[in-house]
Amino acid sequence: MSQLKIEVIRKFFIKSEGNDDLKKLFLWFNSEKGHKEISNELEQHWKSFESGLPGNIDSAKMLRVIKDGIWRNKSTNIKNNVIRLFPYAAAVALIIGFVAIFSVRNNLTKASDDYLYASVITGNGQRSKVVLPDSSIVWLNSGTTLSYNYSLGDKRSVKLSGQAFFQIARDEDRPLVVQCGEIMVKVLGTRFDVSAYPDDEIINVVLESGSVELDHNRYSLNYRLKPGEKADYDVKGRNINILDVDVHKFTSWKDGKLIFRNDPMDYVIEKLERWYNIDIEVKDKEVYSSIFTGTVANEAYPQIFKLIGYSCPVHCEIVHNANHEEIPKIIISKK
């Protein structure tokens, strides 16, 4: 790999790359030449990385998982219009990051407990799936950052900012800890959803199967969630509310669906803004008194807002920006 590409990758991680450089990086990444260069780089540097792994780690399997993840996620979301590649930059940070692990050492974050962390980021309006080194699978929703340790010692831990659905490989000796703000979710092997966006006042944990334990890193809080339960943790009030819920409603996003069932409009707006990467402006406070029921699957956002206009006493106006690089804007007002 050329020094120029290494420098672009370094800038990618510190978010200082220019548009032209990033465009070239994506074109290279999706080319046959790029595939070969990435494979060669992994093979070339793997032995030096392998020597630092604990003895109980199957390094050959780890390399295979990394390569499989790269080719599986390489280009499924890349569109033909090069300008539209930029929102996908964060979504493939993991893929480029595997190469950067070997070529750009200063892109890694070293935690206080001496574990190295790699980060995966999905941009607004995008979703992705990640296979962790222990074979656990994580689905990432729009605008989410997942950092995980890949040293694979006696600890499994991830840090989450955003929303993710976890399918955790069971390991009795090494429980996984999901750190999301003040809350820690401890699991052995299970399927659950965590929503912990930095701007949200509530952290949600929904358990589909298995068992998870919720702890606070400073205050007295401990609760073991049961399947079908949803925990709402109030960040400001530092209290927790447990509800029995339809789990599918809160986890269907990983399958490409948003389900609304008599939900208040502020909740609907928040979800749709992240889902479509759009800007929604509410002109009248009365709009928030409306409730909406519907399912978003493969519909484009104009169809969804047309449906909202039919089923709720609101008017939805789509503003078409002359600048195609700006995100779409929808203005909602009362009828």
Tab-separated table of C-alpha atoms in Angstrom:
chain	number	residue	atom	x	y	z
A	1	MET	CA	0.000	0.000	0.000
A	2	SER	CA	1.402	3.400	-0.947
A	3	GLN	CA	2.387	5.982	1.644
A	4	LEU	CA	-0.172	8.321	0.073
A	5	LYS	CA	-3.058	5.912	0.786
A	6	ILE	CA	-1.793	5.381	4.341
A	7	GLU	CA	-1.834	9.136	4.840
A	8	VAL	CA	-5.410	9.393	3.505
A	9	ILE	CA	-6.490	6.619	5.878
A	10	ARG	CA	-4.818	8.454	8.752
A	11	LYS	CA	-6.720	11.623	7.826
A	12	PHE	CA	-9.915	9.546	7.505
A	13	PHE	CA	-9.690	8.594	11.181
A	14	ILE	CA	-8.952	12.112	12.407
A	15	LYS	CA	-11.623	13.513	10.069
A	16	SER	CA	-9.325	15.890	8.193
A	17	GLU	CA	-9.360	14.321	4.744
A	18	GLY	CA	-10.416	16.366	1.738
A	19	ASN	CA	-13.306	15.418	-0.518
A	20	ASP	CA	-11.032	14.569	-3.459
A	21	ASP	CA	-8.817	12.329	-1.332
A	22	LEU	CA	-11.782	10.513	0.166
A	23	LYS	CA	-13.334	10.028	-3.268
A	24	LYS	CA	-10.117	8.429	-4.541
A	25	LEU	CA	-9.922	6.237	-1.436
A	26	PHE	CA	-13.394	4.803	-2.072
A	27	LEU	CA	-12.732	4.206	-5.745
A	28	TRP	CA	-9.508	2.379	-4.827
A	29	PHE	CA	-11.253	0.410	-2.112
A	30	ASN	CA	-13.911	-0.885	-4.544
A	31	SER	CA	-11.450	-1.835	-7.277
A	32	GLU	CA	-9.860	-5.221	-7.916
A	33	LYS	CA	-6.466	-3.623	-7.390
A	34	GLY	CA	-7.634	-2.322	-4.028
A	35	HIS	CA	-8.802	-5.818	-3.001
A	36	LYS	CA	-5.388	-7.282	-3.755
A	37	GLU	CA	-3.506	-4.506	-1.988
A	38	ILE	CA	-5.640	-4.887	1.160
A	39	SER	CA	-5.098	-8.672	1.193
A	40	ASN	CA	-1.362	-8.256	0.671
A	41	GLU	CA	-1.160	-5.675	3.449
A	42	LEU	CA	-3.006	-7.935	5.878
A	43	GLU	CA	-0.805	-10.903	5.057
A	44	GLN	CA	2.383	-8.851	5.221
A	45	HIS	CA	1.751	-7.387	8.670
A	46	TRP	CA	-0.251	-10.181	10.251
A	47	LYS	CA	2.712	-12.106	11.633
A	48	SER	CA	4.023	-9.153	13.635
A	49	PHE	CA	0.518	-8.517	14.985
A	50	GLU	CA	-0.035	-12.229	15.634
A	51	SER	CA	3.039	-12.446	17.869
A	52	GLY	CA	1.435	-10.060	20.352
A	53	LEU	CA	-1.779	-12.042	20.766
A	54	PRO	CA	-2.458	-14.203	23.846
A	55	GLY	CA	-1.681	-17.894	23.352
A	56	ASN	CA	-5.324	-18.964	23.611
A	57	ILE	CA	-6.348	-16.990	20.518
A	58	ASP	CA	-6.874	-18.742	17.194
A	59	SER	CA	-5.029	-16.164	15.085
A	60	ALA	CA	-5.772	-17.937	11.794
A	61	LYS	CA	-9.492	-17.798	12.552
A	62	MET	CA	-9.220	-14.122	13.499
A	63	LEU	CA	-7.576	-13.267	10.174
A	64	ARG	CA	-10.250	-15.252	8.334
A	65	VAL	CA	-13.036	-13.376	10.166
A	66	ILE	CA	-11.419	-10.035	9.297
A	67	LYS	CA	-11.109	-10.924	5.608
A	68	ASP	CA	-14.641	-12.338	5.449
A	69	GLY	CA	-15.976	-9.157	7.057
A	70	ILE	CA	-14.164	-6.969	4.554
A	71	TRP	CA	-15.444	-8.765	1.463
A	72	ARG	CA	-18.957	-9.215	2.860
A	73	ASN	CA	-19.364	-5.529	3.689
A	74	LYS	CA	-17.212	-4.068	0.916
A	75	SER	CA	-19.653	-2.632	-1.587
A	76	THR	CA	-23.234	-3.533	-0.758
A	77	ASN	CA	-24.113	0.059	0.024
A	78	ILE	CA	-21.806	1.882	-2.421
A	79	LYS	CA	-23.787	3.769	-5.043
A	80	ASN	CA	-22.739	4.772	-8.532
A	81	ASN	CA	-22.796	8.499	-7.868
A	82	VAL	CA	-19.382	9.245	-6.344
A	83	ILE	CA	-20.711	12.260	-4.463
A	84	ARG	CA	-23.094	9.938	-2.604
A	85	LEU	CA	-20.174	7.920	-1.308
A	86	PHE	CA	-19.403	10.410	1.415
A	87	PRO	CA	-22.262	9.495	3.776
A	88	TYR	CA	-20.923	5.930	3.630
A	89	ALA	CA	-17.442	6.857	4.788
A	90	ALA	CA	-18.224	6.137	8.422
A	91	ALA	CA	-20.024	2.909	7.598
A	92	VAL	CA	-16.866	1.327	6.214
A	93	ALA	CA	-14.532	2.692	8.882
A	94	LEU	CA	-14.209	-0.820	10.279
A	95	ILE	CA	-13.075	-2.220	6.940
A	96	ILE	CA	-10.449	0.440	6.362
A	97	GLY	CA	-9.632	0.259	10.057
A	98	PHE	CA	-8.449	-3.330	9.805
A	99	VAL	CA	-5.791	-2.170	7.351
A	100	ALA	CA	-5.074	0.904	9.449
A	101	ILE	CA	-4.462	-1.320	12.476
A	102	PHE	CA	-1.323	-2.552	10.765
A	103	SER	CA	-0.306	0.529	8.786
A	104	VAL	CA	-1.348	3.477	10.952
A	105	ARG	CA	-0.699	2.593	14.587
A	106	ASN	CA	-1.686	5.989	15.963
A	107	ASN	CA	-5.298	5.461	14.882
A	108	LEU	CA	-5.866	3.061	17.777
A	109	THR	CA	-7.166	4.139	21.168
A	110	LYS	CA	-5.469	2.693	24.214
A	111	ALA	CA	-7.750	2.379	27.221
A	112	SER	CA	-6.658	2.749	30.815
A	113	ASP	CA	-6.837	-0.998	31.324
A	114	ASP	CA	-4.308	-1.523	28.515
A	115	TYR	CA	-6.867	-2.949	26.094
A	116	LEU	CA	-6.754	-1.711	22.518
A	117	TYR	CA	-10.018	-0.578	20.952
A	118	ALA	CA	-11.106	-0.350	17.322
A	119	SER	CA	-14.141	1.707	16.330
A	120	VAL	CA	-16.939	1.161	13.828
A	121	ILE	CA	-19.110	4.110	12.825
A	122	THR	CA	-22.333	4.206	10.802
A	123	GLY	CA	-23.253	7.552	9.266
A	124	ASN	CA	-26.661	9.158	9.530
A	125	GLY	CA	-29.203	7.329	7.408
A	126	GLN	CA	-27.099	4.148	7.226
A	127	ARG	CA	-27.104	0.778	8.994
A	128	SER	CA	-24.469	-1.932	9.082
A	129	LYS	CA	-23.623	-5.327	10.548
A	130	VAL	CA	-20.358	-6.186	12.267
A	131	VAL	CA	-18.889	-9.573	13.190
A	132	LEU	CA	-16.681	-9.216	16.269
A	133	PRO	CA	-13.520	-11.314	16.713
A	134	ASP	CA	-15.350	-13.683	19.104
A	135	SER	CA	-18.009	-14.333	16.373
A	136	SER	CA	-20.626	-12.173	18.112
A	137	ILE	CA	-22.769	-10.200	15.653
A	138	VAL	CA	-23.762	-6.564	16.138
A	139	TRP	CA	-26.197	-4.588	13.980
A	140	LEU	CA	-25.569	-0.827	14.089
A	141	ASN	CA	-28.316	1.705	13.517
A	142	SER	CA	-27.944	5.159	11.993
A	143	GLY	CA	-25.490	7.566	13.623
A	144	THR	CA	-23.886	4.922	15.853
A	145	THR	CA	-20.334	4.391	17.080
A	146	LEU	CA	-19.227	1.023	18.455
A	147	SER	CA	-15.756	0.625	19.969
A	148	TYR	CA	-14.548	-2.817	20.980
A	149	ASN	CA	-11.371	-4.370	22.283
A	150	TYR	CA	-9.792	-6.810	19.872
A	151	SER	CA	-6.933	-7.902	22.131
A	152	LEU	CA	-9.205	-10.789	23.161
A	153	GLY	CA	-7.635	-11.429	26.523
A	154	ASP	CA	-9.716	-12.311	29.550
A	155	LYS	CA	-12.153	-9.480	28.932
A	156	ARG	CA	-14.796	-8.727	26.326
A	157	SER	CA	-16.016	-5.147	26.286
A	158	VAL	CA	-17.595	-2.664	23.885
A	159	LYS	CA	-18.492	1.009	24.132
A	160	LEU	CA	-21.689	2.155	22.458
A	161	SER	CA	-22.912	5.584	21.415
A	162	GLY	CA	-26.129	5.202	19.415
A	163	GLN	CA	-28.240	2.081	18.865
A	164	ALA	CA	-27.181	-1.511	18.330
A	165	PHE	CA	-28.681	-4.985	18.399
A	166	PHE	CA	-26.355	-7.593	19.891
A	167	GLN	CA	-26.253	-11.321	19.226
A	168	ILE	CA	-23.549	-12.369	21.668
A	169	ALA	CA	-21.576	-15.603	21.456
A	170	ARG	CA	-21.843	-17.349	24.811
A	171	ASP	CA	-18.687	-17.545	26.892
A	172	GLU	CA	-19.187	-18.460	30.560
A	173	ASP	CA	-15.658	-17.417	31.478
A	174	ARG	CA	-15.718	-14.054	29.733
A	175	PRO	CA	-18.981	-12.093	30.024
A	176	LEU	CA	-19.368	-9.204	27.608
A	177	VAL	CA	-19.800	-5.692	29.035
A	178	VAL	CA	-21.526	-3.021	26.939
A	179	GLN	CA	-20.663	0.446	28.242
A	180	CYS	CA	-23.223	3.079	27.195
A	181	GLY	CA	-22.751	6.310	29.058
A	182	GLU	CA	-23.289	5.693	32.753
A	183	ILE	CA	-24.889	2.290	32.242
A	184	MET	CA	-23.124	-1.062	31.899
A	185	VAL	CA	-24.941	-4.041	30.370
A	186	LYS	CA	-23.354	-7.366	31.343
A	187	VAL	CA	-24.144	-10.486	29.317
A	188	LEU	CA	-22.962	-14.055	28.811
A	189	GLY	CA	-24.792	-15.013	25.638
A	190	THR	CA	-28.017	-13.427	24.477
A	191	ARG	CA	-29.889	-11.192	22.012
A	192	PHE	CA	-30.757	-7.657	23.036
A	193	ASP	CA	-31.059	-4.076	21.829
A	194	VAL	CA	-29.503	-0.966	23.351
A	195	SER	CA	-30.384	2.597	22.362
A	196	ALA	CA	-28.048	5.177	23.910
A	197	TYR	CA	-27.680	8.210	21.676
A	198	PRO	CA	-25.706	11.011	23.353
A	199	ASP	CA	-28.524	13.565	22.931
A	200	ASP	CA	-31.245	11.290	24.329
A	201	GLU	CA	-32.340	11.637	27.940
A	202	ILE	CA	-33.327	7.967	28.138
A	203	ILE	CA	-31.167	4.882	27.596
A	204	ASN	CA	-33.282	1.911	26.441
A	205	VAL	CA	-32.371	-1.754	26.793
A	206	VAL	CA	-34.728	-4.370	25.312
A	207	LEU	CA	-34.094	-8.070	25.896
A	208	GLU	CA	-35.181	-10.598	23.271
A	209	SER	CA	-33.656	-13.741	24.777
A	210	GLY	CA	-31.208	-14.797	27.467
A	211	SER	CA	-30.424	-12.568	30.415
A	212	VAL	CA	-28.649	-9.235	30.878
A	213	GLU	CA	-27.700	-7.338	34.002
A	214	LEU	CA	-27.832	-3.545	34.203
A	215	ASP	CA	-25.345	-1.722	36.445
A	216	HIS	CA	-24.402	1.905	37.026
A	217	ASN	CA	-20.727	2.820	37.104
A	218	ARG	CA	-21.135	5.233	40.046
A	219	TYR	CA	-24.531	4.844	41.689
A	220	SER	CA	-26.416	1.958	43.238
A	221	LEU	CA	-28.315	0.351	40.399
A	222	ASN	CA	-28.616	-3.318	39.588
A	223	TYR	CA	-31.346	-5.092	37.673
A	224	ARG	CA	-31.462	-8.366	35.773
A	225	LEU	CA	-33.668	-8.003	32.713
A	226	LYS	CA	-35.976	-10.819	31.592
A	227	PRO	CA	-36.925	-11.650	27.973
A	228	GLY	CA	-39.711	-9.359	26.767
A	229	GLU	CA	-38.741	-6.568	29.159
A	230	LYS	CA	-37.582	-3.054	28.308
A	231	ALA	CA	-35.549	-0.959	30.712
A	232	ASP	CA	-35.764	2.839	30.396
A	233	TYR	CA	-32.964	4.550	32.294
A	234	ASP	CA	-33.442	8.271	32.939
A	235	VAL	CA	-29.967	9.799	32.609
A	236	LYS	CA	-30.833	12.976	34.547
A	237	GLY	CA	-33.065	11.446	37.201
A	238	ARG	CA	-30.864	8.337	37.516
A	239	ASN	CA	-33.858	6.058	37.869
A	240	ILE	CA	-34.995	3.046	35.902
A	241	ASN	CA	-38.426	1.986	34.661
A	242	ILE	CA	-39.154	-1.598	33.570
A	243	LEU	CA	-41.891	-2.354	31.013
A	244	ASP	CA	-43.231	-5.477	29.298
A	245	VAL	CA	-43.118	-4.768	25.566
A	246	ASP	CA	-43.498	-6.228	22.097
A	247	VAL	CA	-39.782	-6.790	21.496
A	248	HIS	CA	-40.176	-6.932	17.712
A	249	LYS	CA	-41.273	-3.295	17.624
A	250	PHE	CA	-37.949	-2.197	19.115
A	251	THR	CA	-35.660	-4.596	17.236
A	252	SER	CA	-37.209	-4.664	13.748
A	253	TRP	CA	-34.947	-1.827	12.575
A	254	LYS	CA	-32.096	-4.329	12.117
A	255	ASP	CA	-34.273	-6.101	9.525
A	256	GLY	CA	-34.957	-2.854	7.668
A	257	LYS	CA	-38.264	-1.917	9.326
A	258	LEU	CA	-39.485	0.804	11.659
A	259	ILE	CA	-42.702	-0.058	13.492
A	260	PHE	CA	-44.889	2.639	15.042
A	261	ARG	CA	-47.911	1.752	17.194
A	262	ASN	CA	-49.819	4.791	18.497
A	263	ASP	CA	-46.532	6.563	19.072
A	264	PRO	CA	-46.324	10.295	19.846
A	265	MET	CA	-45.151	12.507	17.027
A	266	ASP	CA	-41.957	13.637	18.757
A	267	TYR	CA	-40.866	9.971	18.968
A	268	VAL	CA	-41.813	9.401	15.310
A	269	ILE	CA	-39.908	12.490	14.169
A	270	GLU	CA	-36.790	11.495	16.092
A	271	LYS	CA	-36.765	8.012	14.550
A	272	LEU	CA	-37.448	9.215	10.992
A	273	GLU	CA	-34.743	11.890	11.110
A	274	ARG	CA	-32.116	9.279	11.937
A	275	TRP	CA	-33.540	6.624	9.633
A	276	TYR	CA	-33.575	8.784	6.496
A	277	ASN	CA	-30.897	11.334	7.463
A	278	ILE	CA	-33.305	14.228	7.011
A	279	ASP	CA	-34.068	17.461	8.835
A	280	ILE	CA	-37.605	17.838	10.179
A	281	GLU	CA	-38.870	21.248	11.279
A	282	VAL	CA	-42.078	21.448	13.325
A	283	LYS	CA	-43.911	24.758	12.839
A	284	ASP	CA	-46.713	24.284	15.373
A	285	LYS	CA	-46.566	22.721	18.844
A	286	GLU	CA	-49.976	21.150	18.222
A	287	VAL	CA	-48.218	18.719	15.864
A	288	TYR	CA	-46.741	16.957	18.907
A	289	SER	CA	-50.225	16.047	20.174
A	290	SER	CA	-50.687	13.705	17.187
A	291	ILE	CA	-49.998	9.966	17.332
A	292	PHE	CA	-48.978	7.753	14.432
A	293	THR	CA	-49.346	4.074	13.570
A	294	GLY	CA	-47.547	2.580	10.605
A	295	THR	CA	-44.629	0.489	9.369
A	296	VAL	CA	-41.671	1.834	7.411
A	297	ALA	CA	-40.002	-0.778	5.224
A	298	ASN	CA	-38.715	0.054	1.749
A	299	GLU	CA	-40.626	3.294	1.289
A	300	ALA	CA	-38.879	6.498	0.318
A	301	TYR	CA	-39.353	9.316	2.811
A	302	PRO	CA	-41.843	11.294	0.624
A	303	GLN	CA	-44.210	8.297	0.786
A	304	ILE	CA	-43.954	8.112	4.568
A	305	PHE	CA	-44.732	11.783	5.063
A	306	LYS	CA	-47.644	11.507	2.653
A	307	LEU	CA	-48.983	8.686	4.854
A	308	ILE	CA	-48.467	10.781	7.980
A	309	GLY	CA	-50.365	13.639	6.333
A	310	TYR	CA	-53.283	11.293	5.549
A	311	SER	CA	-53.492	9.672	8.984
A	312	CYS	CA	-52.697	12.661	11.241
A	313	PRO	CA	-54.054	16.231	11.341
A	314	VAL	CA	-50.781	17.626	10.008
A	315	HIS	CA	-49.395	18.947	6.746
A	316	CYS	CA	-45.970	17.757	5.574
A	317	GLU	CA	-44.059	19.917	3.101
A	318	ILE	CA	-40.892	18.583	1.478
A	319	VAL	CA	-38.339	21.289	0.725
A	320	HIS	CA	-36.173	20.444	-2.257
A	321	ASN	CA	-32.686	21.858	-1.793
A	322	ALA	CA	-30.842	23.247	-4.784
A	323	ASN	CA	-27.640	21.967	-3.233
A	324	HIS	CA	-27.852	18.169	-3.561
A	325	GLU	CA	-25.194	17.664	-0.891
A	326	GLU	CA	-27.490	19.125	1.788
A	327	ILE	CA	-29.804	16.726	3.590
A	328	PRO	CA	-33.523	16.929	2.687
A	329	LYS	CA	-35.809	19.070	4.850
A	330	ILE	CA	-39.451	18.453	5.791
A	331	ILE	CA	-41.646	21.089	7.403
A	332	ILE	CA	-44.589	19.795	9.461
A	333	SER	CA	-47.443	22.073	10.475
A	334	LYS	CA	-50.975	21.574	11.746
A	335	LYS	CA	-53.827	21.355	9.233
